[in-house]
mmCIF file of C-alpha atoms in Angstrom:
data_model
loop_
_atom_site.group_PDB
_atom_site.id
_atom_site.type_symbol
_atom_site.label_atom_id
_atom_site.label_comp_id
_atom_site.label_asym_id
_atom_site.label_seq_id
_atom_site.Cartn_x
_atom_site.Cartn_y
_atom_site.Cartn_z
ATOM 1 C CA MET X 1 51.781 193.360 -46.625
ATOM 2 C CA ARG X 2 54.241 194.958 -44.269
ATOM 3 C CA SER X 3 52.076 194.356 -41.201
ATOM 4 C CA SER X 4 51.866 190.623 -41.986
ATOM 5 C CA VAL X 5 55.675 190.435 -42.237
ATOM 6 C CA LEU X 6 55.992 192.129 -38.862
ATOM 7 C CA SER X 7 53.478 189.812 -37.252
ATOM 8 C CA LEU X 8 55.281 186.721 -38.607
ATOM 9 C CA SER X 9 58.568 188.082 -37.377
ATOM 10 C CA SER X 10 57.285 188.750 -33.882
ATOM 11 C CA ALA X 11 55.615 185.314 -33.796
ATOM 12 C CA ARG X 12 58.991 183.720 -34.565
ATOM 13 C CA ASP X 13 60.668 185.821 -31.875
ATOM 14 C CA ASP X 14 58.068 184.812 -29.289
ATOM 15 C CA TYR X 15 58.434 181.117 -30.164
ATOM 16 C CA SER X 16 62.225 181.183 -29.963
ATOM 17 C CA ALA X 17 62.132 183.008 -26.633
ATOM 18 C CA THR X 18 60.218 180.171 -24.947
ATOM 19 C CA PRO X 19 61.577 176.827 -26.194
ATOM 20 C CA PRO X 20 59.866 173.725 -24.855
ATOM 21 C CA LEU X 21 61.874 172.512 -21.875
ATOM 22 C CA ASP X 22 60.400 169.028 -21.691
ATOM 23 C CA ARG X 23 61.704 167.971 -25.121
ATOM 24 C CA ALA X 24 64.914 165.912 -25.243
ATOM 25 C CA ILE X 25 67.691 167.144 -27.493
ATOM 26 C CA ALA X 26 69.016 164.416 -29.785
ATOM 27 C CA SER X 27 72.726 163.817 -30.169
ATOM 28 C CA ALA X 28 74.315 164.591 -33.525
ATOM 29 C CA LEU X 29 75.722 161.040 -33.541
ATOM 30 C CA PRO X 30 73.636 157.850 -33.530
ATOM 31 C CA THR X 31 75.310 156.691 -30.304
ATOM 32 C CA ARG X 32 76.497 158.146 -27.014
ATOM 33 C CA LEU X 33 79.743 156.164 -27.339
ATOM 34 C CA ARG X 34 82.744 157.874 -28.897
ATOM 35 C CA PRO X 35 85.696 156.407 -30.817
ATOM 36 C CA ALA X 36 87.796 156.447 -27.605
ATOM 37 C CA ASP X 37 85.118 154.351 -25.873
ATOM 38 C CA LEU X 38 85.171 151.813 -28.702
ATOM 39 C CA LEU X 39 88.980 151.648 -28.630
ATOM 40 C CA ARG X 40 88.820 150.952 -24.893
ATOM 41 C CA LEU X 41 86.232 148.203 -25.458
ATOM 42 C CA THR X 42 88.327 146.514 -28.157
ATOM 43 C CA ASP X 43 91.435 146.741 -25.962
ATOM 44 C CA GLU X 44 89.567 145.182 -23.026
ATOM 45 C CA GLY X 45 88.108 142.522 -25.334
ATOM 46 C CA ALA X 46 91.590 141.689 -26.624
ATOM 47 C CA GLU X 47 92.904 141.348 -23.061
ATOM 48 C CA ASP X 48 89.985 139.067 -22.167
ATOM 49 C CA VAL X 49 90.580 136.853 -25.236
ATOM 50 C CA LEU X 50 94.291 136.565 -24.433
ATOM 51 C CA ALA X 51 93.464 135.779 -20.784
ATOM 52 C CA GLY X 52 91.228 132.881 -21.886
ATOM 53 C CA ARG X 53 87.922 134.403 -20.738
ATOM 54 C CA TYR X 54 86.342 133.654 -24.126
ATOM 55 C CA ASP X 55 87.848 130.219 -24.752
ATOM 56 C CA HIS X 56 84.327 128.752 -24.692
ATOM 57 C CA LEU X 57 83.519 130.776 -27.849
ATOM 58 C CA LEU X 58 86.612 129.705 -29.824
ATOM 59 C CA PRO X 59 86.640 126.813 -32.329
ATOM 60 C CA ALA X 60 86.029 123.676 -30.248
ATOM 61 C CA ASP X 61 88.812 121.650 -31.832
ATOM 62 C CA GLY X 62 91.313 124.520 -31.548
ATOM 63 C CA ILE X 63 91.733 124.606 -35.338
ATOM 64 C CA TRP X 64 91.060 127.985 -36.898
ATOM 65 C CA PRO X 65 89.337 128.023 -40.311
ATOM 66 C CA ALA X 66 91.961 128.275 -43.060
ATOM 67 C CA ASP X 67 89.727 129.079 -46.029
ATOM 68 C CA GLN X 68 87.418 131.808 -44.733
ATOM 69 C CA ARG X 69 87.210 134.489 -42.089
ATOM 70 C CA TRP X 70 85.593 133.430 -38.828
ATOM 71 C CA ALA X 71 83.925 135.567 -36.168
ATOM 72 C CA THR X 72 82.196 135.275 -32.817
ATOM 73 C CA ARG X 73 80.284 137.932 -30.907
ATOM 74 C CA LEU X 74 81.909 138.664 -27.519
ATOM 75 C CA LEU X 75 79.441 141.279 -26.281
ATOM 76 C CA HIS X 76 76.119 142.662 -27.453
ATOM 77 C CA ASP X 77 73.655 145.212 -26.113
ATOM 78 C CA ASP X 78 71.569 148.057 -27.536
ATOM 79 C CA GLU X 79 74.626 150.332 -27.807
ATOM 80 C CA VAL X 80 77.488 148.172 -28.985
ATOM 81 C CA ASP X 81 78.573 144.889 -30.561
ATOM 82 C CA VAL X 82 82.060 143.522 -29.866
ATOM 83 C CA TRP X 83 83.426 140.766 -32.127
ATOM 84 C CA LEU X 84 86.511 138.553 -32.349
ATOM 85 C CA ILE X 85 87.517 137.991 -35.996
ATOM 86 C CA SER X 86 90.006 135.477 -37.392
ATOM 87 C CA TRP X 87 91.504 136.476 -40.767
ATOM 88 C CA THR X 88 92.731 134.134 -43.504
ATOM 89 C CA PRO X 89 95.223 134.917 -46.293
ATOM 90 C CA GLY X 90 93.811 136.524 -49.414
ATOM 91 C CA LYS X 91 90.252 137.064 -48.115
ATOM 92 C CA SER X 92 89.454 140.776 -48.165
ATOM 93 C CA THR X 93 86.325 142.447 -46.844
ATOM 94 C CA GLU X 94 85.932 144.428 -50.090
ATOM 95 C CA LEU X 95 85.691 148.202 -50.029
ATOM 96 C CA HIS X 96 82.873 149.062 -47.584
ATOM 97 C CA ASP X 97 81.554 151.332 -44.862
ATOM 98 C CA HIS X 98 79.623 150.523 -41.686
ATOM 99 C CA ALA X 99 76.547 152.582 -42.605
ATOM 100 C CA GLY X 100 75.462 154.504 -39.492
ATOM 101 C CA SER X 101 77.850 152.819 -37.039
ATOM 102 C CA LEU X 102 81.138 154.002 -35.593
ATOM 103 C CA GLY X 103 83.823 151.313 -35.384
ATOM 104 C CA ALA X 104 87.141 150.451 -33.789
ATOM 105 C CA LEU X 105 89.531 147.524 -33.699
ATOM 106 C CA THR X 106 92.512 146.141 -31.809
ATOM 107 C CA VAL X 107 94.828 143.596 -33.477
ATOM 108 C CA LEU X 108 95.649 140.653 -31.179
ATOM 109 C CA SER X 109 97.999 138.620 -33.380
ATOM 110 C CA GLY X 110 99.417 138.773 -36.875
ATOM 111 C CA ALA X 111 98.795 141.925 -38.897
ATOM 112 C CA LEU X 112 96.095 143.494 -41.050
ATOM 113 C CA SER X 113 96.391 145.689 -44.130
ATOM 114 C CA GLU X 114 93.796 148.425 -44.398
ATOM 115 C CA PHE X 115 93.114 150.232 -47.672
ATOM 116 C CA ARG X 116 91.213 153.429 -46.843
ATOM 117 C CA TRP X 117 89.587 155.828 -49.293
ATOM 118 C CA ASN X 118 90.908 159.320 -48.478
ATOM 119 C CA GLY X 119 88.710 161.209 -50.953
ATOM 120 C CA SER X 120 90.974 160.828 -53.963
ATOM 121 C CA GLU X 121 92.763 157.469 -53.641
ATOM 122 C CA LEU X 122 93.180 154.336 -51.554
ATOM 123 C CA ARG X 123 95.835 154.660 -48.856
ATOM 124 C CA ARG X 124 97.376 151.565 -47.286
ATOM 125 C CA ARG X 125 98.466 151.090 -43.704
ATOM 126 C CA THR X 126 99.485 147.998 -41.782
ATOM 127 C CA LEU X 127 98.172 147.327 -38.296
ATOM 128 C CA ALA X 128 100.320 144.875 -36.309
ATOM 129 C CA ALA X 129 99.576 143.085 -33.030
ATOM 130 C CA GLY X 130 98.779 145.706 -30.384
ATOM 131 C CA ASP X 131 97.794 148.393 -32.914
ATOM 132 C CA GLN X 132 94.388 150.032 -32.769
ATOM 133 C CA ALA X 133 92.266 152.028 -35.206
ATOM 134 C CA SER X 134 88.880 153.732 -35.059
ATOM 135 C CA PHE X 135 86.438 154.399 -37.891
ATOM 136 C CA PRO X 136 84.078 157.375 -37.962
ATOM 137 C CA ILE X 137 80.804 157.277 -39.853
ATOM 138 C CA GLY X 138 81.518 157.417 -43.582
ATOM 139 C CA TRP X 139 84.905 155.662 -43.320
ATOM 140 C CA VAL X 140 85.298 153.529 -46.466
ATOM 141 C CA HIS X 141 87.938 150.810 -46.309
ATOM 142 C CA ASP X 142 88.968 147.279 -47.257
ATOM 143 C CA VAL X 143 90.709 145.035 -44.727
ATOM 144 C CA VAL X 144 92.769 141.915 -45.394
ATOM 145 C CA ARG X 145 95.298 139.795 -43.513
ATOM 146 C CA ALA X 146 98.682 141.375 -44.214
ATOM 147 C CA PRO X 147 100.923 139.271 -46.472
ATOM 148 C CA ALA X 148 103.779 139.579 -43.956
ATOM 149 C CA ALA X 149 101.543 138.029 -41.273
ATOM 150 C CA ALA X 150 100.909 134.974 -43.431
ATOM 151 C CA GLU X 151 104.636 134.490 -43.966
ATOM 152 C CA SER X 152 105.713 135.040 -40.363
ATOM 153 C CA VAL X 153 103.106 132.978 -38.508
ATOM 154 C CA GLY X 154 102.101 130.447 -41.151
ATOM 155 C CA PRO X 155 98.816 130.033 -43.001
ATOM 156 C CA LEU X 156 97.092 128.087 -40.183
ATOM 157 C CA ASP X 157 98.085 130.402 -37.325
ATOM 158 C CA PRO X 158 95.367 132.946 -36.680
ATOM 159 C CA THR X 159 95.529 136.636 -37.325
ATOM 160 C CA LEU X 160 93.017 137.892 -34.759
ATOM 161 C CA SER X 161 91.383 141.246 -34.115
ATOM 162 C CA VAL X 162 88.635 142.513 -31.818
ATOM 163 C CA HIS X 163 86.116 144.945 -33.361
ATOM 164 C CA ALA X 164 83.448 147.146 -31.763
ATOM 165 C CA TYR X 165 80.543 148.849 -33.547
ATOM 166 C CA SER X 166 78.144 151.388 -32.087
ATOM 167 C CA PRO X 167 75.293 151.327 -32.635
ATOM 168 C CA PRO X 168 75.436 147.604 -33.491
ATOM 169 C CA LEU X 169 75.795 147.001 -37.218
ATOM 170 C CA SER X 170 72.586 146.932 -39.201
ATOM 171 C CA ALA X 171 73.860 147.632 -42.732
ATOM 172 C CA MET X 172 77.003 147.946 -44.831
ATOM 173 C CA SER X 173 77.521 149.643 -48.184
ATOM 174 C CA TYR X 174 80.048 148.400 -50.728
ATOM 175 C CA TYR X 175 82.003 150.574 -53.160
ATOM 176 C CA GLU X 176 84.290 150.556 -56.168
ATOM 177 C CA VAL X 177 86.841 153.059 -57.385
ATOM 178 C CA THR X 178 85.847 154.272 -60.854
ATOM 179 C CA GLY X 179 88.171 154.851 -63.799
ATOM 180 C CA HIS X 180 87.777 158.586 -63.090
ATOM 181 C CA GLY X 181 89.279 158.292 -59.603
ATOM 182 C CA THR X 182 86.002 158.612 -57.738
ATOM 183 C CA LEU X 183 84.152 156.314 -55.388
ATOM 184 C CA ARG X 184 80.863 154.691 -56.457
ATOM 185 C CA ARG X 185 78.535 152.752 -54.159
ATOM 186 C CA THR X 186 77.662 149.409 -55.760
ATOM 187 C CA ASN X 187 75.202 148.058 -53.190
ATOM 188 C CA THR X 188 74.004 148.195 -49.610
ATOM 189 C CA VAL X 189 73.115 145.123 -47.560
ATOM 190 C CA LEU X 190 71.355 144.668 -44.265
ATOM 191 C CA THR X 191 73.625 142.729 -41.928
ATOM 192 C CA ASP X 192 74.606 142.295 -38.327
ATOM 193 C CA GLN X 193 77.844 140.500 -39.258
ATOM 194 C CA PRO X 194 81.180 142.312 -38.872
ATOM 195 C CA GLU X 195 83.378 143.248 -41.815
ATOM 196 C CA GLY X 196 81.194 141.714 -44.500
ATOM 197 C CA ASP X 197 80.247 138.147 -45.246
ATOM 198 C CA MET X 198 81.895 135.543 -43.085
#
């Protein structure tokens, strides 16, 4: 018995001493982009929207939808999706995550309220025009147009934000807070749309 243990041990030692050099080592994250990269992309996207470079993607009549969120894809490749989203009063995304994608956003106009699950409760923060936020994998939040934004700019003026996801979104999970103060996943959907149903 002892000799077989020794032979297994030395076989392991020999294997570990000569690792295969032609095998690629996978990243721990599903993307080579980092949150700082996504923040830069959303900032650049916001500048391009404000400079009019995406006017051809905006509502043709110049009237933003007043009863539902609206979105258009600004950039797409194998690594990242960048979206412009228009937010309407009272329409939340519901509590969700972005499955295996990192995310980031930059607010262009108006303000957004984010309700983030911190492990024991929902914490609220307001993101005003110019503010940015990034979302690691596992970040569970709900986003809605901030009530103050609706009052200050009017219900028909857009609250706009640019979002980036890497890898591009393929699924989102939705959650609820239980009566015991825990988080429970209610469903997961396959989607390539940002921040839930549009």
